[in-house]
Short mmCIF file of C-alpha atoms in Angstrom, two decimals:
data_model
loop_
_atom_site.label_atom_id
_atom_site.label_comp_id
_atom_site.label_asym_id
_atom_site.label_seq_id
_atom_site.Cartn_x
_atom_site.Cartn_y
_atom_site.Cartn_z
CA MET A 20 -31.09 6.25 44.80
CA LYS A 21 -33.57 6.14 41.95
CA ARG A 22 -32.10 5.01 38.62
CA PRO A 23 -32.67 7.43 35.68
CA THR A 24 -35.25 6.37 33.14
CA LEU A 25 -34.42 5.74 29.49
CA ALA A 26 -35.95 9.10 28.55
CA GLU A 27 -33.84 10.86 31.17
CA TYR A 28 -30.63 9.31 29.82
CA LEU A 29 -31.59 10.58 26.35
CA ALA A 30 -32.67 14.06 27.43
CA GLU A 31 -29.87 15.85 25.52
CA VAL A 32 -29.92 13.51 22.54
CA PRO A 33 -31.27 15.02 19.26
CA MET A 34 -34.94 14.22 18.68
CA PRO A 35 -34.60 11.85 15.65
CA ILE A 36 -32.03 9.73 17.50
CA ARG A 37 -33.98 9.80 20.75
CA ARG A 38 -37.17 8.71 18.97
CA SER A 39 -35.40 5.85 17.22
CA MET A 40 -33.87 4.60 20.45
CA LEU A 41 -37.12 4.84 22.40
CA GLU A 42 -39.02 2.99 19.70
CA GLY A 43 -36.35 0.30 19.61
CA SER A 44 -35.75 0.22 23.36
CA ALA A 45 -36.36 -3.53 23.55
CA GLY A 46 -33.26 -4.18 21.44
CA LEU A 47 -30.92 -1.69 23.17
CA GLU A 48 -27.84 -3.08 24.88
CA ALA A 49 -27.45 -2.43 28.59
CA GLY A 50 -25.79 0.95 29.08
CA ALA A 51 -26.35 2.08 25.49
CA ALA A 52 -28.69 4.95 26.40
CA ALA A 53 -26.33 6.23 29.07
CA ALA A 54 -23.35 6.17 26.68
CA VAL A 55 -25.27 7.99 23.91
CA GLY A 56 -26.51 10.52 26.44
CA ARG A 57 -22.96 11.20 27.66
CA LEU A 58 -21.76 11.62 24.09
CA PHE A 59 -24.30 14.31 23.21
CA SER A 60 -23.85 16.04 26.56
CA ALA A 61 -20.15 16.36 25.69
CA VAL A 62 -21.03 17.54 22.17
CA ALA A 63 -23.32 20.23 23.60
CA ALA A 64 -20.73 21.34 26.16
CA ARG A 65 -18.12 21.80 23.42
CA HIS A 66 -20.58 23.39 20.96
CA GLU A 67 -19.65 20.79 18.34
CA PRO A 68 -21.72 19.91 15.27
CA ILE A 69 -24.17 17.16 16.17
CA GLU A 70 -23.25 15.29 12.98
CA ALA A 71 -19.51 15.35 13.75
CA PRO A 72 -18.55 14.78 17.40
CA SER A 73 -14.88 15.21 18.23
CA ALA A 74 -12.53 12.49 19.38
CA GLN A 75 -12.58 13.94 22.90
CA SER A 76 -16.37 13.66 23.07
CA PHE A 77 -16.09 9.97 22.20
CA ARG A 78 -13.48 9.58 24.94
CA ASP A 79 -15.76 11.26 27.49
CA ALA A 80 -18.71 9.06 26.54
CA ALA A 81 -17.10 5.69 27.32
CA ALA A 82 -14.80 4.67 30.14
CA SER A 83 -13.99 1.22 28.74
CA GLU A 84 -13.35 -0.32 25.34
CA SER A 85 -16.48 -2.48 25.59
CA ALA A 86 -18.62 0.60 26.33
CA PHE A 87 -16.93 2.50 23.50
CA ARG A 88 -17.65 -0.23 20.95
CA MET A 89 -21.22 -0.54 22.21
CA LEU A 90 -21.61 3.21 21.67
CA LEU A 91 -20.44 2.86 18.07
CA ARG A 92 -22.83 -0.02 17.42
CA THR A 93 -25.72 1.98 18.84
CA LEU A 94 -24.92 5.06 16.75
CA ASN A 95 -24.63 2.90 13.65
CA ALA A 96 -28.12 1.49 14.30
CA HIS A 97 -29.96 4.60 15.48
CA ALA A 98 -27.91 7.61 14.33
CA PRO A 99 -26.55 6.98 10.80
CA MET A 100 -26.46 10.74 10.22
CA VAL A 101 -23.78 11.13 12.93
CA SER A 102 -20.22 10.75 11.65
CA THR A 103 -18.03 8.48 13.73
CA ALA A 104 -14.88 9.37 11.79
CA ALA A 105 -13.29 11.03 14.83
CA ALA A 106 -13.78 7.78 16.77
CA LEU A 107 -11.17 6.09 14.58
CA SER A 108 -8.27 7.54 16.59
CA VAL A 109 -10.03 6.68 19.87
CA LYS A 110 -10.45 3.09 18.68
CA ALA A 111 -6.72 2.93 17.98
CA GLU A 112 -6.04 4.19 21.51
CA TRP A 113 -8.14 1.41 23.04
CA VAL A 114 -6.44 -1.21 20.88
CA ALA A 115 -3.03 0.13 21.95
CA ARG A 116 -3.96 -0.39 25.61
CA ARG A 117 -4.58 -4.09 25.16
CA PRO A 118 -1.97 -6.44 26.68
CA LYS A 119 0.74 -7.12 24.14
CA PRO A 120 2.00 -10.65 23.42
CA ALA A 121 5.69 -11.31 23.87
CA PRO A 122 7.60 -10.25 20.74
CA LYS A 123 8.57 -13.09 18.44
CA THR A 124 12.23 -13.60 17.74
CA ASN A 125 13.31 -13.94 14.13
CA ALA A 126 16.81 -15.25 14.53
CA GLY A 127 16.45 -17.21 11.31
CA ASP A 128 15.23 -14.24 9.30
CA PRO A 129 18.22 -12.00 8.53
CA GLY A 130 16.21 -9.74 6.27
CA GLY A 131 13.05 -9.88 8.33
CA THR A 132 11.52 -7.63 10.90
CA ALA A 133 11.74 -3.94 10.17
CA ALA A 134 14.10 -4.80 7.34
CA ALA A 135 16.91 -5.21 9.92
CA LYS A 136 18.18 -1.73 10.57
CA ILE A 137 21.10 -1.06 8.29
CA ASP A 138 24.39 -1.00 10.21
CA PRO A 139 27.57 -0.99 8.08
CA ARG A 140 29.46 -2.36 11.11
CA SER A 141 27.83 -5.72 10.37
CA TRP A 142 29.39 -5.77 6.89
CA PRO A 143 32.72 -7.46 6.05
CA ALA A 144 35.64 -5.32 7.25
CA LEU A 145 36.76 -4.68 3.66
CA TRP A 146 33.31 -3.39 2.74
CA GLN A 147 33.36 -1.06 5.74
CA GLU A 148 36.58 0.47 4.41
CA TYR A 149 35.05 0.84 0.96
CA ASP A 150 32.00 2.51 2.53
CA LYS A 151 34.16 5.44 3.65
CA GLY A 152 34.86 6.25 0.01
CA LEU A 153 31.21 5.77 -0.89
CA ALA A 154 30.18 8.25 1.82
CA GLN A 155 32.58 10.87 0.44
CA ALA A 156 31.63 10.39 -3.23
CA GLY A 157 29.12 13.26 -3.35
CA ILE A 158 26.20 10.94 -4.10
CA LYS A 159 22.79 12.43 -3.36
CA PRO A 160 21.33 11.14 -0.05
CA SER A 161 18.45 9.20 -1.58
CA SER A 162 20.79 7.30 -3.92
CA LEU A 163 23.26 6.67 -1.11
CA SER A 164 20.46 5.20 1.01
CA ARG A 165 19.39 2.90 -1.81
CA TYR A 166 22.97 1.74 -2.39
CA ARG A 167 23.48 0.98 1.29
CA ALA A 168 20.18 -0.90 1.52
CA SER A 169 21.31 -3.08 -1.43
CA ILE A 170 24.78 -3.58 0.04
CA HIS A 171 23.24 -4.59 3.37
CA ARG A 172 21.12 -7.29 1.76
CA CYS A 173 24.23 -8.68 0.09
CA ALA A 174 26.23 -8.47 3.34
CA GLN A 175 23.58 -10.55 5.10
CA LEU A 176 24.13 -13.42 2.67
CA VAL A 177 27.92 -13.07 2.78
CA GLY A 178 27.64 -13.36 6.55
CA GLN A 179 25.97 -16.75 5.98
CA GLY A 180 28.83 -17.95 3.81
CA ILE A 181 27.33 -17.17 0.40
CA GLY A 182 29.83 -15.32 -1.76
CA THR A 183 32.96 -13.71 -0.36
CA LYS A 184 34.12 -10.31 0.80
CA GLU A 185 35.85 -9.87 -2.59
CA LEU A 186 33.81 -7.77 -5.02
CA ASN A 187 34.22 -9.96 -8.07
CA PHE A 188 32.25 -12.09 -10.54
CA LEU A 189 32.14 -15.15 -8.31
CA THR A 190 30.60 -13.24 -5.41
CA ALA A 191 28.06 -11.57 -7.73
CA PHE A 192 27.14 -14.92 -9.29
CA GLN A 193 26.66 -16.72 -5.96
CA LEU A 194 24.64 -13.86 -4.49
CA SER A 195 22.40 -13.62 -7.54
CA GLU A 196 21.74 -17.37 -7.47
CA ALA A 197 20.83 -17.22 -3.78
CA PHE A 198 18.56 -14.21 -4.18
CA GLN A 199 16.68 -15.76 -7.08
CA ALA A 200 16.34 -19.15 -5.37
CA ALA A 201 15.89 -17.75 -1.86
CA PRO A 202 15.39 -20.98 0.11
CA PRO A 203 14.64 -20.50 3.81
CA GLU A 204 18.23 -21.24 4.84
CA THR A 205 19.47 -18.19 2.92
CA SER A 206 17.31 -15.09 2.88
CA GLY A 207 14.06 -16.35 4.35
CA ARG A 208 12.19 -14.41 1.66
CA LYS A 209 10.55 -15.21 -1.63
CA ALA A 210 12.61 -15.48 -4.80
CA LEU A 211 13.54 -12.09 -6.23
CA ARG A 212 13.19 -10.97 -9.83
CA PRO A 213 16.33 -10.39 -11.93
CA CYS A 214 15.76 -6.62 -12.01
CA THR A 215 15.73 -6.45 -8.20
CA VAL A 216 18.87 -8.56 -7.91
CA ALA A 217 20.57 -6.35 -10.52
CA ASN A 218 19.85 -3.36 -8.29
CA TYR A 219 21.51 -5.15 -5.36
CA ILE A 220 24.60 -5.89 -7.46
CA GLU A 221 24.61 -2.26 -8.60
CA GLY A 222 24.98 -1.31 -4.93
CA LEU A 223 28.13 -3.43 -4.74
CA VAL A 224 29.42 -1.84 -7.96
CA ALA A 225 29.02 1.63 -6.42
CA LEU A 226 30.68 0.45 -3.19
CA GLY A 227 33.70 -0.92 -5.04
CA LYS A 228 33.95 1.94 -7.51
CA HIS A 229 34.08 4.66 -4.88
CA GLY A 230 35.88 2.55 -2.29
CA GLY A 231 38.83 1.70 -4.52
CA ALA A 232 38.25 -1.96 -5.35
CA ASP A 233 40.22 -3.70 -8.11
CA PRO A 234 38.86 -2.46 -11.50
CA GLU A 235 39.15 -5.90 -13.16
CA ALA A 236 37.19 -7.50 -10.33
CA LEU A 237 34.55 -4.79 -10.64
CA ALA A 238 34.23 -5.63 -14.35
CA GLY A 239 32.98 -9.05 -13.24
CA LEU A 240 30.35 -7.41 -11.03
CA ARG A 241 29.21 -5.22 -13.90
CA PHE A 242 29.01 -8.21 -16.24
CA MET A 243 26.72 -10.01 -13.79
CA ARG A 244 24.61 -6.88 -13.32
CA ASP A 245 24.21 -6.43 -17.08
CA HIS A 246 23.33 -10.12 -17.50
CA LEU A 247 20.59 -9.76 -14.88
CA LEU A 248 19.27 -6.62 -16.57
CA GLY A 249 19.12 -8.52 -19.85
CA ARG A 250 16.98 -11.15 -18.18
CA ALA A 251 14.90 -8.37 -16.65
CA ASP A 252 14.13 -7.06 -20.14
CA VAL A 253 12.65 -10.46 -20.95
CA SER A 254 10.60 -10.39 -17.75
CA ASP A 255 9.09 -7.05 -18.85
CA LYS A 256 6.76 -9.22 -20.93
CA LEU A 257 4.92 -9.81 -17.66
CA LYS A 258 4.16 -6.09 -17.49
CA PHE A 259 3.01 -6.00 -21.11
CA ALA A 260 0.68 -8.92 -20.39
CA ARG A 261 -0.76 -7.06 -17.39
CA ILE A 262 -1.28 -3.91 -19.46
CA ALA A 263 -2.94 -5.92 -22.24
CA GLU A 264 -5.25 -7.57 -19.72
CA ILE A 265 -6.41 -4.31 -18.17
CA MET A 266 -6.86 -2.78 -21.64
CA GLU A 267 -9.16 -5.70 -22.48
CA LYS A 268 -11.18 -4.84 -19.38
CA GLY A 269 -11.59 -1.28 -20.63
CA GLY A 270 -8.40 0.53 -19.63
CA PHE A 271 -9.15 3.80 -17.88
CA ASP A 272 -12.89 3.11 -18.15
CA TYR A 273 -12.35 0.01 -16.01
CA ILE A 274 -10.26 1.96 -13.50
CA ALA A 275 -12.97 4.63 -13.25
CA TYR A 276 -15.54 1.88 -12.69
CA ARG A 277 -13.46 0.37 -9.88
CA ILE A 278 -13.07 3.79 -8.28
CA GLY A 279 -16.86 4.11 -8.32
CA GLU A 280 -17.15 0.71 -6.63
CA LEU A 281 -14.66 1.72 -3.96
CA ARG A 282 -16.56 4.92 -3.23
CA ALA A 283 -19.84 3.05 -2.96
CA GLU A 284 -18.19 0.54 -0.64
CA ALA A 285 -16.87 3.36 1.55
CA GLU A 286 -20.28 5.07 1.61
CA ALA A 287 -21.92 1.91 2.95
CA LEU A 288 -19.42 1.42 5.80
CA PRO A 289 -19.40 3.11 9.24
CA ASP A 290 -16.99 6.06 9.40
CA HIS A 291 -14.91 4.55 12.22
CA THR A 292 -13.98 1.37 10.31
CA ALA A 293 -10.57 0.68 8.85
CA ALA A 294 -12.27 -0.82 5.79
CA LYS A 295 -13.88 2.54 4.96
CA ILE A 296 -10.59 4.39 5.31
CA SER A 297 -8.86 1.79 3.12
CA ALA A 298 -11.52 2.12 0.40
CA LEU A 299 -11.24 5.93 0.44
CA GLN A 300 -7.43 5.79 0.32
CA THR A 301 -7.41 3.35 -2.59
CA ALA A 302 -10.01 5.34 -4.54
CA ALA A 303 -7.95 8.51 -4.04
CA ILE A 304 -4.67 6.89 -5.15
CA CYS A 305 -6.29 5.44 -8.29
CA ALA A 306 -8.08 8.70 -9.14
CA VAL A 307 -5.01 10.92 -8.74
CA SER A 308 -2.95 8.41 -10.72
CA MET A 309 -5.44 8.60 -13.59
CA ASN A 310 -4.98 12.36 -13.56
CA LYS A 311 -1.19 12.25 -13.22
CA PRO A 312 0.62 9.04 -12.19
CA GLY A 313 3.48 9.43 -9.72
CA ARG A 314 6.06 6.93 -8.52
CA THR A 315 4.90 4.94 -5.52
CA GLY A 316 7.55 6.36 -3.17
CA ASP A 317 6.59 9.93 -4.04
CA VAL A 318 2.88 9.16 -3.71
CA SER A 319 3.39 7.75 -0.22
CA ARG A 320 4.99 11.03 0.97
CA TRP A 321 2.70 13.73 -0.42
CA GLN A 322 1.51 16.26 2.15
CA ILE A 323 -1.68 18.27 2.31
CA GLY A 324 -0.98 21.97 1.91
CA THR A 325 2.49 21.32 0.46
CA ASP A 326 2.07 18.90 -2.45
CA LEU A 327 -1.73 18.72 -2.56
CA LEU A 328 -3.36 22.12 -2.20
CA ARG A 329 -7.09 22.87 -2.10
CA GLU A 330 -8.26 26.17 -3.53
CA VAL A 331 -11.21 28.17 -2.24
CA ASP A 332 -13.43 27.07 -5.13
CA GLY A 333 -12.91 23.40 -4.21
CA ALA A 334 -10.33 22.50 -6.87
CA TRP A 335 -7.22 20.64 -5.75
CA ARG A 336 -3.74 21.20 -7.21
CA LEU A 337 -0.86 18.75 -7.23
CA LYS A 338 2.85 19.50 -7.43
CA TRP A 339 5.80 17.72 -5.87
CA LEU A 340 9.56 17.22 -5.86
CA GLN A 341 10.38 13.81 -7.31
CA GLU A 342 12.81 11.80 -5.22
CA LYS A 343 14.29 9.92 -8.18
CA THR A 344 15.02 12.91 -10.41
CA GLU A 345 15.11 15.67 -7.76
CA ARG A 346 12.98 17.70 -10.16
CA GLN A 347 9.67 19.45 -9.58
CA THR A 348 6.65 18.20 -11.48
CA GLU A 349 3.00 19.15 -11.29
CA ALA A 350 -0.44 18.31 -12.55
CA GLY A 351 -1.95 21.76 -12.06
CA ARG A 352 -5.66 21.78 -11.21
CA LEU A 353 -6.85 18.22 -10.85
CA TRP A 354 -9.99 17.04 -12.61
CA PRO A 355 -13.20 17.96 -10.76
CA GLU A 356 -13.98 14.28 -10.14
CA VAL A 357 -10.56 13.77 -8.55
CA SER A 358 -10.99 16.85 -6.36
CA GLU A 359 -14.32 15.47 -5.17
CA ILE A 360 -12.69 12.17 -4.20
CA LEU A 361 -9.96 14.01 -2.27
CA ASP A 362 -12.69 15.87 -0.39
CA ASP A 363 -14.25 12.50 0.48
CA LEU A 364 -10.89 11.27 1.76
CA ILE A 365 -10.24 14.11 4.18
CA LEU A 366 -13.85 14.33 5.34
CA GLY A 367 -14.03 10.61 6.06
CA GLY A 368 -17.82 10.76 6.33
CA ARG A 369 -18.12 14.15 8.00
CA PRO A 370 -20.64 16.70 6.62
CA GLU A 371 -19.50 18.48 3.44
CA ARG A 372 -19.95 21.89 5.08
CA LEU A 373 -16.92 21.11 7.28
CA ILE A 374 -14.52 20.72 4.34
CA HIS A 375 -12.72 24.05 4.80
CA LEU A 376 -12.28 23.49 8.54
CA ARG A 377 -11.06 19.96 7.89
CA TYR A 378 -8.53 21.13 5.28
CA ARG A 379 -7.08 23.69 7.71
CA GLU A 380 -6.84 21.03 10.44
CA LEU A 381 -4.88 18.72 8.14
CA ASN A 382 -2.43 21.27 6.76
CA GLY A 383 1.05 19.73 6.69
CA VAL A 384 0.09 16.09 7.33
CA ASN A 385 0.41 13.05 5.07
CA TRP A 386 -2.47 12.86 2.59
CA LEU A 387 -3.09 9.13 3.03
CA THR A 388 -2.73 8.67 6.78
CA LEU A 389 -4.06 12.16 7.62
CA SER A 390 -1.36 12.30 10.29
CA ASP A 391 2.40 12.73 10.57
CA LYS A 392 2.81 9.00 9.93
CA VAL A 393 4.01 8.01 6.45
CA MET A 394 3.21 4.62 4.93
CA ALA A 395 5.95 2.44 3.44
CA SER A 396 7.02 3.58 -0.01
CA LYS A 397 5.49 0.54 -1.76
CA TRP A 398 2.19 0.71 0.12
CA PRO A 399 0.33 2.83 -2.52
CA SER A 400 1.38 0.34 -5.21
CA ALA A 401 0.11 -2.57 -3.11
CA MET A 402 -3.26 -0.84 -2.66
CA VAL A 403 -3.58 -0.25 -6.41
CA HIS A 404 -2.64 -3.86 -7.11
CA ALA A 405 -5.32 -5.10 -4.70
CA ALA A 406 -7.96 -2.95 -6.42
CA LEU A 407 -6.97 -3.27 -10.08
CA GLY A 408 -4.69 -6.28 -10.34
CA ILE A 409 -1.70 -4.22 -11.49
CA PRO A 410 0.95 -2.27 -9.53
CA LEU A 411 0.94 1.51 -9.47
CA HIS A 412 3.87 1.78 -11.88
CA ASP A 413 1.80 0.06 -14.58
CA LEU A 414 -0.56 3.05 -14.53
CA ARG A 415 2.37 5.16 -15.75
CA THR A 416 2.86 2.77 -18.67
CA LEU A 417 -0.88 2.70 -19.34
CA ALA A 418 -1.00 6.52 -19.46
CA ALA A 419 1.96 6.57 -21.86
CA ASP A 420 0.25 4.02 -24.12
CA TYR A 421 -2.91 6.15 -24.28
CA LEU A 422 -0.87 9.24 -25.21
CA ARG A 423 1.20 7.34 -27.76
CA LEU A 424 -1.82 5.82 -29.49
CA HIS A 425 -3.71 9.12 -29.50
CA ASP A 426 -0.98 11.29 -31.06
CA PRO A 427 2.29 9.44 -31.84
CA ASP A 428 3.77 12.45 -33.64
CA HIS A 429 3.88 14.55 -30.46
CA ALA A 430 3.44 11.99 -27.68
CA ALA A 431 7.11 11.48 -26.77
CA GLY A 432 7.57 14.98 -25.34
CA ILE A 433 4.18 14.89 -23.60
CA ILE A 434 4.96 11.50 -22.04
CA ARG A 435 8.32 12.72 -20.77
CA THR A 436 6.66 15.68 -19.05
CA HIS A 437 3.61 13.75 -17.85
CA LEU A 438 5.67 10.97 -16.25
CA GLY A 439 8.33 13.32 -14.90
CA HIS A 440 11.34 11.75 -16.63
CA GLY A 441 14.52 13.57 -15.71
CA THR A 442 16.58 12.57 -18.77
CA LEU A 443 16.10 11.71 -22.42
CA GLU A 444 17.52 8.24 -21.69
CA ALA A 445 14.72 7.52 -19.22
CA ALA A 446 12.15 8.21 -21.96
CA ALA A 447 14.09 6.47 -24.73
CA SER A 448 11.81 3.41 -24.98
CA TYR A 449 8.69 5.61 -25.22
CA GLN A 450 10.45 7.81 -27.81
CA ALA A 451 11.22 4.78 -29.97
CA ALA A 452 7.67 3.46 -29.67
CA CYS A 453 6.21 6.85 -30.62
CA GLU A 454 8.49 7.18 -33.62
CA GLY A 455 7.52 3.68 -34.77
CA ASP A 456 3.81 4.42 -34.44
CA ALA A 457 4.18 7.77 -36.20
CA ALA A 458 6.12 6.15 -39.06
CA ALA A 459 3.49 3.42 -39.41
CA ARG A 460 0.69 5.98 -39.46
CA SER A 461 2.52 8.13 -42.05
CA TRP A 462 3.21 5.11 -44.28
CA ALA A 463 -0.46 4.08 -44.06
CA ALA A 464 -1.48 7.59 -45.17
CA ILE A 465 1.04 7.57 -48.03
CA ARG A 466 -0.09 4.13 -49.17
CA SER A 467 -3.73 5.22 -49.16
CA SER A 468 -2.79 8.29 -51.19
CA ILE A 469 -0.94 6.17 -53.75
CA ALA A 470 -3.87 3.76 -54.02
CA ALA A 471 -6.32 6.63 -54.47
CA GLY A 472 -4.10 8.22 -57.15
#
């Protein structure tokens, strides 16, 4: 049987791509023309846009992972106008089919893999009894989950002989020392900051309070928690140093510059690469956070069509229910530049004319993964840190500093609304700073008036 010629393989391939491949035929990999031909035959059969083949067309074009990757390389070289964004899911399917190595055991890592599923039955028997009272205390589910996660971390160390089942000062002291030292024989993790350890002890305080533990013993727990929080206040100087450093770089001007770099990086990468998706995700997180900074856990859960809505004119709106305060907050219409970046994110390299179709396809999915999958709550903060050198939460402080320096007389209320604080106590430090700045500005004006008089 006569083998098809190169031109016959490319019969249904668009003219610019066919010409490029024919002219560069000497450098084509074996089977490349056949794979490209199958792809565009599938595209034609499904009446798909030539510039945006579907995932199924990529599946039909290659029967093996090696052929699939060869197809992507060929398109990248000869068809840069064709988006390979839909191939990303197909690539993940091929990777999933690869033989898996035997899972590693982590017997020496009590806090390790998958954060060891929380099971109160592994706690000391006394703590399990206390947990019944905690469960009936009427605590909101998110807070209850945080308490139990903290209690579980403490229970892991108690199970290794650090501290005791008694909820008292001695147990709190020994646990805090172990968490902050964290040698391999204890937690198997890096040393924790005082603020984090204070949160763990707070979980034990809640357990004992609602479970009926001895009040005097609980006073010892609270003393240790407050001591750790006092040390945490000192460690806040680290945050101030980070803020000062990014302000020296230009503040929001620097962040905007980095967003531009991320977009340029994404533009230069093939649509099917994880690096491109990562650059688009990071640019979107930074841009939205400049417009209105959310807490990292909330940011990780936003959904398209629910929290982030695109209007017919192309403007995006943002509103969401905050997990920490259980209050609604919103940014209204996002800045045009931010809306443009969100369009880039959901298109992933596809032609701009498909934006409305793409938005309808993604209704109800996570805005970062563009699927039902949700990233870990701290993932957005890690992405911001990699791009800017500061965690996501620092952008909230940076925004507050800009507002405070711009108009200290009215900034406190604006900051509280902008950052979504649920109580006056949560905004107390910003209130004090604003009042101090306003007083200093007023005194400067009065002094100038006296000097002029």
